PDB file of C-alpha atoms in Angstrom:
ATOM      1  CA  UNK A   1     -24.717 -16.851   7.909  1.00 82.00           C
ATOM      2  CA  UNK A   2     -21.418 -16.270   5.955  1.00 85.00           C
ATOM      3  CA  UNK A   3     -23.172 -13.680   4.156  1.00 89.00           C
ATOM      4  CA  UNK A   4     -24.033 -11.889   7.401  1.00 92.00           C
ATOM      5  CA  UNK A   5     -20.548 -12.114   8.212  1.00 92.00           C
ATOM      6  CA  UNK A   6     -18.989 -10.575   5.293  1.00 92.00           C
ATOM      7  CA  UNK A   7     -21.353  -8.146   5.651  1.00 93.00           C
ATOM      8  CA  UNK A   8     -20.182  -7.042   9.322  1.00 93.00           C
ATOM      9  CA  UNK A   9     -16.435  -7.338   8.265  1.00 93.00           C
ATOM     10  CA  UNK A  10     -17.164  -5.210   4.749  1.00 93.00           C
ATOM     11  CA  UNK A  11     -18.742  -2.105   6.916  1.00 94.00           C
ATOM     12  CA  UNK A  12     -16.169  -2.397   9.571  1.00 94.00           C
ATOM     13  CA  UNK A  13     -13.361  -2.325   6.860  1.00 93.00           C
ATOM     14  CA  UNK A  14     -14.894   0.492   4.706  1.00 93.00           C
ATOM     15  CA  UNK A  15     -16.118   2.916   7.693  1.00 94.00           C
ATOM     16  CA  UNK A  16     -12.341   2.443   9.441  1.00 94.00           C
ATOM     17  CA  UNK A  17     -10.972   3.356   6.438  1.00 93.00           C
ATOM     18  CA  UNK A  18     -12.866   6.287   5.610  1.00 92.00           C
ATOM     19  CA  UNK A  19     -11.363   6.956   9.605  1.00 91.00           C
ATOM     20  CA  UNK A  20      -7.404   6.471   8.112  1.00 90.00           C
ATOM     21  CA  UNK A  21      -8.213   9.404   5.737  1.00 89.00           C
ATOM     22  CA  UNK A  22     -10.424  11.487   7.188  1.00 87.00           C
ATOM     23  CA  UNK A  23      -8.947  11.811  10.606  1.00 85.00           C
ATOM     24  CA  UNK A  24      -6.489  14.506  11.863  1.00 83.00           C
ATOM     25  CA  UNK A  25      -3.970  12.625  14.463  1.00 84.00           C
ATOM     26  CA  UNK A  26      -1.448  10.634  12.237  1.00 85.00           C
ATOM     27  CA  UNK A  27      -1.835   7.514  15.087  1.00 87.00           C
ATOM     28  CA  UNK A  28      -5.216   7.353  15.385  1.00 89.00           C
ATOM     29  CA  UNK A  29      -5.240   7.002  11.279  1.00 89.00           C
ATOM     30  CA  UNK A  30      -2.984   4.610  11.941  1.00 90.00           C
ATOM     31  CA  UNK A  31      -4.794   2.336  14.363  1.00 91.00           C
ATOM     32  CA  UNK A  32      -7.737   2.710  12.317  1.00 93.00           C
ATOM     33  CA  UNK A  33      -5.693   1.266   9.360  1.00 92.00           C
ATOM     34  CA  UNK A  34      -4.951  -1.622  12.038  1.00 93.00           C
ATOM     35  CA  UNK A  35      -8.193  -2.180  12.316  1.00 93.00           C
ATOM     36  CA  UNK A  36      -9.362  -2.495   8.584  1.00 93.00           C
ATOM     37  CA  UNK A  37      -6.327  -4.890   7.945  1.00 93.00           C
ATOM     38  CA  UNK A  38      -7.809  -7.166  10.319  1.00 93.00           C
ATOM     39  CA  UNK A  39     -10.790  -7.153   8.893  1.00 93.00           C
ATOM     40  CA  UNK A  40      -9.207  -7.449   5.219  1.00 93.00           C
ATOM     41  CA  UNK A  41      -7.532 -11.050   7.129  1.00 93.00           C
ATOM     42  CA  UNK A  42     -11.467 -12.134   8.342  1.00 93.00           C
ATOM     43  CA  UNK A  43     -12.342 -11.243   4.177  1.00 93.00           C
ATOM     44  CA  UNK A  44      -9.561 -14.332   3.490  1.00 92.00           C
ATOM     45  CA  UNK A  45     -10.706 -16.399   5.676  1.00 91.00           C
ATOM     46  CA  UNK A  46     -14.171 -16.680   3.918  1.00 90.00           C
ATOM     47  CA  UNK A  47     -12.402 -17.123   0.496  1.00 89.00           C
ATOM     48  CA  UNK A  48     -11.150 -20.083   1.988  1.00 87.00           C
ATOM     49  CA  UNK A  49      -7.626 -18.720   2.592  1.00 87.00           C
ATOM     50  CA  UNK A  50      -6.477 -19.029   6.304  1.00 89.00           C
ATOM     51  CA  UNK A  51      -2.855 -18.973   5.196  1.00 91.00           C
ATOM     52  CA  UNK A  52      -3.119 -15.625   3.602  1.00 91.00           C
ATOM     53  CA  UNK A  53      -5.114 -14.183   6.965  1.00 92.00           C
ATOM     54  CA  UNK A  54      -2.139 -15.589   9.168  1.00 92.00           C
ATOM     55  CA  UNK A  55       0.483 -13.764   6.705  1.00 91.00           C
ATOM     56  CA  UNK A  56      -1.343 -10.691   6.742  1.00 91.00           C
ATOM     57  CA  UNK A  57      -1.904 -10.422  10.636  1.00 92.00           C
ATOM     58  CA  UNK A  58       1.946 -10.907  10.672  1.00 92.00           C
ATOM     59  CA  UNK A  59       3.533  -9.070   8.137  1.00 90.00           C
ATOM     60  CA  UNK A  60       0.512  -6.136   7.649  1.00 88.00           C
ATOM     61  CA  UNK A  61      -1.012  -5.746  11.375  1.00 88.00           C
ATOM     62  CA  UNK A  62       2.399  -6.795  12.977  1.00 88.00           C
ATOM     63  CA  UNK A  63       5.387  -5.440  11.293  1.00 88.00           C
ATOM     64  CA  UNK A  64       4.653  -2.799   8.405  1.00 88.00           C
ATOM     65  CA  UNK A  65       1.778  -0.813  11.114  1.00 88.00           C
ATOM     66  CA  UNK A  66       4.262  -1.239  13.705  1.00 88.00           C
ATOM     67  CA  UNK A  67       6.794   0.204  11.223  1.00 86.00           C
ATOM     68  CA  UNK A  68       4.045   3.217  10.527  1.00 86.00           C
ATOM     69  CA  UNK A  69       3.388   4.290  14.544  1.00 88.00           C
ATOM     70  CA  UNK A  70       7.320   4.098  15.329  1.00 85.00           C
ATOM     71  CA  UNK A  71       7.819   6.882  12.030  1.00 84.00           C
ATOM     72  CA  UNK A  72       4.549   8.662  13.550  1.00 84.00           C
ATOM     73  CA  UNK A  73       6.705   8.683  16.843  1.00 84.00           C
ATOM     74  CA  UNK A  74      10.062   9.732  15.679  1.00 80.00           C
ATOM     75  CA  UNK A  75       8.590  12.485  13.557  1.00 78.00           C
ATOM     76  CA  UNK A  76       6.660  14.280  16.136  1.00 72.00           C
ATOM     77  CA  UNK A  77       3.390  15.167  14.249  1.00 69.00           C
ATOM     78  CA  UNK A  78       0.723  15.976  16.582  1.00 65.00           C
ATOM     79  CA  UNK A  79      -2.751  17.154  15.561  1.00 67.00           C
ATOM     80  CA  UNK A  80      -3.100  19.076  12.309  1.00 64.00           C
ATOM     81  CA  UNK A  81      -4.792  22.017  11.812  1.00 63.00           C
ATOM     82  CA  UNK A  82      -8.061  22.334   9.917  1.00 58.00           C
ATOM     83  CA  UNK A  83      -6.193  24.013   7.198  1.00 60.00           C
ATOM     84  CA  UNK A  84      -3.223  21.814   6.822  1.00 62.00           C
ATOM     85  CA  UNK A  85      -5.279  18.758   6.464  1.00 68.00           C
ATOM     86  CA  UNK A  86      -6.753  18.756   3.036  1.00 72.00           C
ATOM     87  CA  UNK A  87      -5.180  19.327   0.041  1.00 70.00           C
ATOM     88  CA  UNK A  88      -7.009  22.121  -2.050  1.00 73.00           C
ATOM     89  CA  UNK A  89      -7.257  19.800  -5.164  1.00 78.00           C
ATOM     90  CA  UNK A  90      -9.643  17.900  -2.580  1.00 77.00           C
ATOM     91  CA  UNK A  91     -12.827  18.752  -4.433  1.00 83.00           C
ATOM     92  CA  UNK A  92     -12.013  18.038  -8.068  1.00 86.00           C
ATOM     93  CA  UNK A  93     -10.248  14.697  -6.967  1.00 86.00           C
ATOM     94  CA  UNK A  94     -13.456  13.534  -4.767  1.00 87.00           C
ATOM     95  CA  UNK A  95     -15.476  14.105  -8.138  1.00 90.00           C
ATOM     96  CA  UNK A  96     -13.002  11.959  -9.845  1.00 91.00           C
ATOM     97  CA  UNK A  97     -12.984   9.258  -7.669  1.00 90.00           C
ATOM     98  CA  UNK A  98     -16.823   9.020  -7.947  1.00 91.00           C
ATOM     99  CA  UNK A  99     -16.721   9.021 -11.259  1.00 93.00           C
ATOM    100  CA  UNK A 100     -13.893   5.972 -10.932  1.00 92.00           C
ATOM    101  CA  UNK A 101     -15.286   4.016  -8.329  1.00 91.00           C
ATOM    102  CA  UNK A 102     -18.654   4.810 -10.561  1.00 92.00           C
ATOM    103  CA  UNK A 103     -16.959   2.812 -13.795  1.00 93.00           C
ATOM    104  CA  UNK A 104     -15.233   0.220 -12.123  1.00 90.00           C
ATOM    105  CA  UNK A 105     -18.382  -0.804 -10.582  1.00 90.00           C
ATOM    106  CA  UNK A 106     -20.467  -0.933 -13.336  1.00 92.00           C
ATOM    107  CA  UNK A 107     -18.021  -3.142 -14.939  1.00 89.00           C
ATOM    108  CA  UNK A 108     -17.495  -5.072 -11.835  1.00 86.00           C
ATOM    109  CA  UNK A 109     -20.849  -5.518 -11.534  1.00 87.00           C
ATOM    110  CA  UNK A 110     -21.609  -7.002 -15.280  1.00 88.00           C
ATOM    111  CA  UNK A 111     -18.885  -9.231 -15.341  1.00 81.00           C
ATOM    112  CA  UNK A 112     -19.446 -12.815 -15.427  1.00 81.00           C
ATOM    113  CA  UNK A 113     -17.629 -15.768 -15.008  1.00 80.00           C
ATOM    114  CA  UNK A 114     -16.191 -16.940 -18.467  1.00 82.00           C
ATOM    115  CA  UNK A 115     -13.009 -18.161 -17.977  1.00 80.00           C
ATOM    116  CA  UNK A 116     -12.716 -22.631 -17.424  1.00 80.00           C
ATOM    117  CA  UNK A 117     -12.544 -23.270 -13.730  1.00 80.00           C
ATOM    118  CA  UNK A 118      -8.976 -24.779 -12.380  1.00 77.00           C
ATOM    119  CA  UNK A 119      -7.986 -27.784 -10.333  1.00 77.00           C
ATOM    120  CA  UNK A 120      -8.403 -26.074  -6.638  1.00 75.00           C
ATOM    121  CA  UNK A 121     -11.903 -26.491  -5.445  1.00 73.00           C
ATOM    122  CA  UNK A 122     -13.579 -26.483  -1.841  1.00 73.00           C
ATOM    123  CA  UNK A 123     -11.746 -30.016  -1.099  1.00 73.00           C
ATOM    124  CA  UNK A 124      -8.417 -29.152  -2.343  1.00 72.00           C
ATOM    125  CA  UNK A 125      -8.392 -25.929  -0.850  1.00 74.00           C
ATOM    126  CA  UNK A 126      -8.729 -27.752   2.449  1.00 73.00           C
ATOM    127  CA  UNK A 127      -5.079 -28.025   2.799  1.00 79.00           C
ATOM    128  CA  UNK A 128      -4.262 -24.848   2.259  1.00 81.00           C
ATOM    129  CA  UNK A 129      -1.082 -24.517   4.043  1.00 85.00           C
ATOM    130  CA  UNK A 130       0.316 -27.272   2.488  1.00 87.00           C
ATOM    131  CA  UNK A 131      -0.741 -27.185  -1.058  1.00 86.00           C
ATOM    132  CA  UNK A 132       0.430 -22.888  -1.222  1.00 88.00           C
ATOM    133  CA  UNK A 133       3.435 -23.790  -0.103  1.00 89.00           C
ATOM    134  CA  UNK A 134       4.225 -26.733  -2.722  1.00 88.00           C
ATOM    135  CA  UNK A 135       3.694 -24.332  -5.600  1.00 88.00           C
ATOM    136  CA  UNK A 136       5.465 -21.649  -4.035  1.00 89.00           C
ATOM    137  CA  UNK A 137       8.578 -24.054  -3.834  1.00 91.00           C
ATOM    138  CA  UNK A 138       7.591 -25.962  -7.546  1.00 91.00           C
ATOM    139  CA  UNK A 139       5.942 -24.058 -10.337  1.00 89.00           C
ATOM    140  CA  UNK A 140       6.577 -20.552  -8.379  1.00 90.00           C
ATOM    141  CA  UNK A 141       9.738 -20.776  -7.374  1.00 92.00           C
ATOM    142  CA  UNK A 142      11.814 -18.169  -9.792  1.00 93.00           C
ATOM    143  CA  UNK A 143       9.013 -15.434  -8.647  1.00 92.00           C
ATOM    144  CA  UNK A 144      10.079 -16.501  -5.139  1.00 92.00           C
ATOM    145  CA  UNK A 145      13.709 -15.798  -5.628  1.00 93.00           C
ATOM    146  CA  UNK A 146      13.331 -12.659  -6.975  1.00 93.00           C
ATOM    147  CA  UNK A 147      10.915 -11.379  -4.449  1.00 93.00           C
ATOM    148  CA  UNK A 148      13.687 -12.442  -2.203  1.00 93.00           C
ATOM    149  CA  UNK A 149      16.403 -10.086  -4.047  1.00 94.00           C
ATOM    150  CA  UNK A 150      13.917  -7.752  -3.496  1.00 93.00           C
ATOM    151  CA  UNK A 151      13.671  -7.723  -0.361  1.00 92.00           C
ATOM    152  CA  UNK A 152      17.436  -7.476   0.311  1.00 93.00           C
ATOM    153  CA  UNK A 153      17.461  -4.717  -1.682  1.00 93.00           C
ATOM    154  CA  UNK A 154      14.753  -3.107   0.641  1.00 91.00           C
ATOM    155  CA  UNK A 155      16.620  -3.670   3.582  1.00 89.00           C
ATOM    156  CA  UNK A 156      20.203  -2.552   2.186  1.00 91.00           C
ATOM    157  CA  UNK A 157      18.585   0.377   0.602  1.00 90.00           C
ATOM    158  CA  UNK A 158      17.082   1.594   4.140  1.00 86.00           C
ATOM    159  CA  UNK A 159      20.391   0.615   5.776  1.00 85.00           C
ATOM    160  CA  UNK A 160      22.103   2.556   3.153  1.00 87.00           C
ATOM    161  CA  UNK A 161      19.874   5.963   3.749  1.00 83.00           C
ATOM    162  CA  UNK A 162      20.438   5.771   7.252  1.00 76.00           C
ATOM    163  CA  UNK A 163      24.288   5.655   7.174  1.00 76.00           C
ATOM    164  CA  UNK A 164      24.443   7.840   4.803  1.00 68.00           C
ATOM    165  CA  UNK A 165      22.669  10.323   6.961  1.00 60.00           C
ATOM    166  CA  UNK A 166      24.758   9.521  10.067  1.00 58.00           C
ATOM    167  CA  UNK A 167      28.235  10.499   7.678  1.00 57.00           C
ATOM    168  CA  UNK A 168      26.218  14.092   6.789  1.00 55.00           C
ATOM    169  CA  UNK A 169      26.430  14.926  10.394  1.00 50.00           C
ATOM    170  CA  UNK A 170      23.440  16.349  12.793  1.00 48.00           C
ATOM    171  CA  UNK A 171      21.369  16.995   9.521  1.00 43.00           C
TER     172      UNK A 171
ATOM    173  CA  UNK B   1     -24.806 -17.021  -0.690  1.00 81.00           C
ATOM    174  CA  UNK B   2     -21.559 -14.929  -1.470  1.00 83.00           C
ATOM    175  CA  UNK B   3     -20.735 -14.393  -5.015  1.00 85.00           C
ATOM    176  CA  UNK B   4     -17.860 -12.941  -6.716  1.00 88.00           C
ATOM    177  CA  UNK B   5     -18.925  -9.654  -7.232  1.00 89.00           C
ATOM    178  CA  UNK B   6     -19.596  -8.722  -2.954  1.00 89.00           C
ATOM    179  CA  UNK B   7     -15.721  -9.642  -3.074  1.00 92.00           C
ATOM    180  CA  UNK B   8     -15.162  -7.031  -6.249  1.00 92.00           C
ATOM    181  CA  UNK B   9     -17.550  -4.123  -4.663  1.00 92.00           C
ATOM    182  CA  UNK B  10     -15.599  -4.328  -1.320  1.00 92.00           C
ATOM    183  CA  UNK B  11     -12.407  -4.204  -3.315  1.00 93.00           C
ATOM    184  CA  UNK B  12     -13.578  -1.294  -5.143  1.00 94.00           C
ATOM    185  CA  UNK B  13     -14.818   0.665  -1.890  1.00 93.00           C
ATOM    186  CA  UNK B  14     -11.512   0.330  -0.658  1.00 93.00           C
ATOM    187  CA  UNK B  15      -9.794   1.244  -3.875  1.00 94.00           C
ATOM    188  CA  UNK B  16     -11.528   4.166  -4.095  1.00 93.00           C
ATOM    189  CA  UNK B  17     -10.912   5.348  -0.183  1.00 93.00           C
ATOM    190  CA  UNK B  18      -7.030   4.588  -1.032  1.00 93.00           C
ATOM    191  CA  UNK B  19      -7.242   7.028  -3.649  1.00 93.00           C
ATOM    192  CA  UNK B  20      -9.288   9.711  -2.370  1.00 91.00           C
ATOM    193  CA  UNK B  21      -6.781   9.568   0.483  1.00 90.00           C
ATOM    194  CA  UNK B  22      -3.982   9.781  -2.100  1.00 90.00           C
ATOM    195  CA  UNK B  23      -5.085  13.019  -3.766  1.00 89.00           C
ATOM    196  CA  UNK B  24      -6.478  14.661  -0.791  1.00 87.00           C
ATOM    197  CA  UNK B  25      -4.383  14.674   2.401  1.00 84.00           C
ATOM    198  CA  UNK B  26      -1.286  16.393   2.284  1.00 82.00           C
ATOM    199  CA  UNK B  27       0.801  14.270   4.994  1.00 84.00           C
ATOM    200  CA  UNK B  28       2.693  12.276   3.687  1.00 86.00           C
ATOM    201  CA  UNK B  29       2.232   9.752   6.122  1.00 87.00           C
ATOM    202  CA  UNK B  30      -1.456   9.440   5.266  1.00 89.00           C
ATOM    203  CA  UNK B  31      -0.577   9.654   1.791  1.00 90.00           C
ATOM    204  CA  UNK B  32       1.850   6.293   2.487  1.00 90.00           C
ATOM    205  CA  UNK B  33      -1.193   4.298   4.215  1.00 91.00           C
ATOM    206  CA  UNK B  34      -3.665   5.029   1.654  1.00 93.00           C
ATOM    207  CA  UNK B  35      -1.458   3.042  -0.945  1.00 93.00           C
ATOM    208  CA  UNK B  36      -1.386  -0.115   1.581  1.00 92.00           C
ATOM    209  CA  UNK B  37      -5.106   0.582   1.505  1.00 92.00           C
ATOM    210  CA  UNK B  38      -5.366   0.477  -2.134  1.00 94.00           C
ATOM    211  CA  UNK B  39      -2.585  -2.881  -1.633  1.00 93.00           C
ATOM    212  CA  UNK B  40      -4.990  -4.377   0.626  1.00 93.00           C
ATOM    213  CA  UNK B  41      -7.999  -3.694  -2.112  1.00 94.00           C
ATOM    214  CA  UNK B  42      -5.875  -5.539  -4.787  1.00 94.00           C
ATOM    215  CA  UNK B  43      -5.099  -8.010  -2.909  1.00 94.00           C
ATOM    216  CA  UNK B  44      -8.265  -9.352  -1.882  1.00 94.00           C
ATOM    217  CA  UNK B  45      -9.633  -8.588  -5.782  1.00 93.00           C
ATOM    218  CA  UNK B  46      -6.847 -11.281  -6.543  1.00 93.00           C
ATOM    219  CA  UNK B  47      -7.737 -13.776  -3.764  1.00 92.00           C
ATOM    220  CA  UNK B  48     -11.423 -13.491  -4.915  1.00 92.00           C
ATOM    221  CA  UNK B  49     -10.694 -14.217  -8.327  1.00 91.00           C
ATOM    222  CA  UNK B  50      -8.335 -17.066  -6.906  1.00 90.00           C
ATOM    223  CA  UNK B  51     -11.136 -18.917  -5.117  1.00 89.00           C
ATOM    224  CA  UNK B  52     -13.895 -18.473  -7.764  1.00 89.00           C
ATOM    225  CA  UNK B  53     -11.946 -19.618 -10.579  1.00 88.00           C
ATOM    226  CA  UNK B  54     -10.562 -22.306  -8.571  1.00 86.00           C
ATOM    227  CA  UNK B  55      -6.905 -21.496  -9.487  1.00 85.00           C
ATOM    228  CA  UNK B  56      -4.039 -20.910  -6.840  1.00 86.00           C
ATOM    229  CA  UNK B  57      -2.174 -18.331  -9.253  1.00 86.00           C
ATOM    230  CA  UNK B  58      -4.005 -15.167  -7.635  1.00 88.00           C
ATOM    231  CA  UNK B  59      -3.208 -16.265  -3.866  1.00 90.00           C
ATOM    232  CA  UNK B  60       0.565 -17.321  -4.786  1.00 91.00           C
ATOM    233  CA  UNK B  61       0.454 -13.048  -6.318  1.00 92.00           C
ATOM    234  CA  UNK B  62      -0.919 -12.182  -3.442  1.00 92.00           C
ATOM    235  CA  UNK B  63       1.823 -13.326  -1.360  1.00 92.00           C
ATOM    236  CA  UNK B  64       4.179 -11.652  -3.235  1.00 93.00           C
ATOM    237  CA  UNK B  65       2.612  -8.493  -3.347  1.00 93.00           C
ATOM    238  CA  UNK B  66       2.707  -8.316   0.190  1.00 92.00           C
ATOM    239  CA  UNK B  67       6.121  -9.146   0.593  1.00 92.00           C
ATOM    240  CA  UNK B  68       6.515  -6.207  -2.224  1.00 92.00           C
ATOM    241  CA  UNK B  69       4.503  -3.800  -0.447  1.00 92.00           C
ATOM    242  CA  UNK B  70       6.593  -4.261   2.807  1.00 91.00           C
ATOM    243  CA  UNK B  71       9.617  -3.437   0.906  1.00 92.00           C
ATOM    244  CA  UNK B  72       7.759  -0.578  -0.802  1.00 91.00           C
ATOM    245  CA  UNK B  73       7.226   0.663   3.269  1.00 90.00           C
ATOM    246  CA  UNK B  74      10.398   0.003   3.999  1.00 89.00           C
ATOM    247  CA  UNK B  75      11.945   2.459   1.979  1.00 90.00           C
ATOM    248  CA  UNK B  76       9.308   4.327   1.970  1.00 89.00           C
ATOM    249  CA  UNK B  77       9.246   5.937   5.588  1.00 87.00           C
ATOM    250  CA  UNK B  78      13.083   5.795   5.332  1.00 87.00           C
ATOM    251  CA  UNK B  79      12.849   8.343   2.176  1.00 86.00           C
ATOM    252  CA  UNK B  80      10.230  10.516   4.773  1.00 86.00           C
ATOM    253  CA  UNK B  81      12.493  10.489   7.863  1.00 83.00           C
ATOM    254  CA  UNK B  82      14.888  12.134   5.774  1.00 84.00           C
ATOM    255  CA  UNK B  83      13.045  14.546   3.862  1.00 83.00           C
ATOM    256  CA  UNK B  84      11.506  15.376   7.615  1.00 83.00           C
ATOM    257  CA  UNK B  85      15.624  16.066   8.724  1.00 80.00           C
ATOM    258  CA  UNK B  86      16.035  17.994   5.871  1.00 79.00           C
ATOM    259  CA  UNK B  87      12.766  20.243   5.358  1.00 76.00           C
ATOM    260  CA  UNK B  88      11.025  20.239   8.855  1.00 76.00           C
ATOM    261  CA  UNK B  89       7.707  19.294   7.001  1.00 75.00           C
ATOM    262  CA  UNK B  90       5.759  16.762   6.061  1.00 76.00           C
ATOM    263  CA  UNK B  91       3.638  17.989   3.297  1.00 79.00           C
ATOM    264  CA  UNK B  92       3.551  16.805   0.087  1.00 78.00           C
ATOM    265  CA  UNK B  93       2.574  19.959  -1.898  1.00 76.00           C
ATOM    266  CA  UNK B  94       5.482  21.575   0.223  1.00 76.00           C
ATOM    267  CA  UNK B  95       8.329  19.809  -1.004  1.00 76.00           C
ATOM    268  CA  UNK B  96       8.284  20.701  -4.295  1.00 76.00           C
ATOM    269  CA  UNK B  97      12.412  21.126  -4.954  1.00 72.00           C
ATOM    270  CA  UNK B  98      14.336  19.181  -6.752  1.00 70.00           C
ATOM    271  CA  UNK B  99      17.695  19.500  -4.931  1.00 66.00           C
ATOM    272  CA  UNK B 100      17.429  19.674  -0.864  1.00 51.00           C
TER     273      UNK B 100
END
């Protein structure tokens, strides 16, 4: 059953992103890439994850795509031209990526388990919530900080551009 | 029965899609949401190898590469609106000057 599941939630994933890169109108790449998120938040919730499916459908589905349509809007696109929507390295780099995706899963594929199994099985996973956020705020707390710093940075660096085009004037 | 490796080969399907999209479409905009594709394949690589080994490290990394990759956005499309002031296009084997 879980199986059949994954299944559904792997082909929906992998066909809507083939969409995001293979279709012409910037927004409907985009609300294909909506779509595959979504179904990248169903793939945590059968690792047993729930917590990282809610923080995906809020940070990925809700504010970075809604970030991606509103620069689709203010830029204007439209529909591009056969010609002006493939790169002419295109068929070199789609033999290279076969030949990529080839190794990788090869190795994927004849990997085994080797490595001694932690603390966090099925019945301590069951709180997730509760037991991601007391390591976040215990053993992972300098990581936290500075992904915080980061983030200001982020948002003083956009602020930053923005003003800084406003003083150019009209450009 | 699901087993690490459906997690890896759905990771590497999307991995590969992010970076076919990467070196073949020339807007940049596509080019931007290809890399959270190939974010999104990483990611759920790590929370894989979080759940089968039983460890919480790869889910706590997932977090913050999210929170990463939202910066990464962030500054991202900000850089684009103002190369798309600036040059009137939007693709990347265009804007190939070094001083606008």
């Amino acid at each position: 059953m879980e199986q059949l599941f994954f299944y559904i939630f792997a082909a929906i994933a992998v066909i809507s992103a083939i969409c995001v890169i293979s279709l012409r109108n910037a927004v409907h790449s985009a609300v294909f890439l909506i779509v595959c998120l979504l179904q990248v938040a169903a793939v945590y919730i059968l690792l047993r994850a729930p917590f990282l499916a809610a923080v995906q459908v809020f940070i990925y589905v809700g504010a970075v795509m809604v970030f991606f349509l509103f620069a689709v809007m203010v830029l204007d696109l439209g529909t591009e031209k056969l010609k002006q929507h493939i790169h002419s390295q295109g068929g070199p780099a789609v033999v290279i990526v076969a030949a990529m995706s080839a190794v990788l899963g090869y190795y994927a594929l004849k990997g085994s388990i080797t490595a001694p199994l932690g603390e966090y099985n099925e019945a301590a996973l069951a709180r997730n919530t509760e037991v991601i956020g007391r390591s976040l705020f215990t053993q992972y707390i300098f990581p936290f900080e500075v992904v915080s710093v980061v983030l200001l940075a982020a948002l003083i660096g956009a602020v930053v551009l923005v003003s800084r085009m406003k003083a150019g004037g009209g450009r | 029965m699901l087993t690490l490796n459906h997690f890896l080969i759905l990771s590497l399907a999307l991995f590969s899609v992010g970076v076919a999209g990467v070196l073949i479409r020339r807007n940049i905009i596509i080019v931007l949401m290809s890399l959270e594709l190939i974010f999104n394949s990483v990611n759920i690589s790590l929370a894989a190898f979080s759940y089968y080994l039983q460890s919480l490290n790869g889910t706590v990394f997932v977090i913050f590469n999210i929170t990463v990759s939202a910066a990464e956005v962030a500054i991202g499309i900000a850089i684009l609106v103002l190369v798309y002031r600036q040059r009137r296009n939007v693709y990347v084997d265009e804007l190939n000057g070094m001083k606008g």
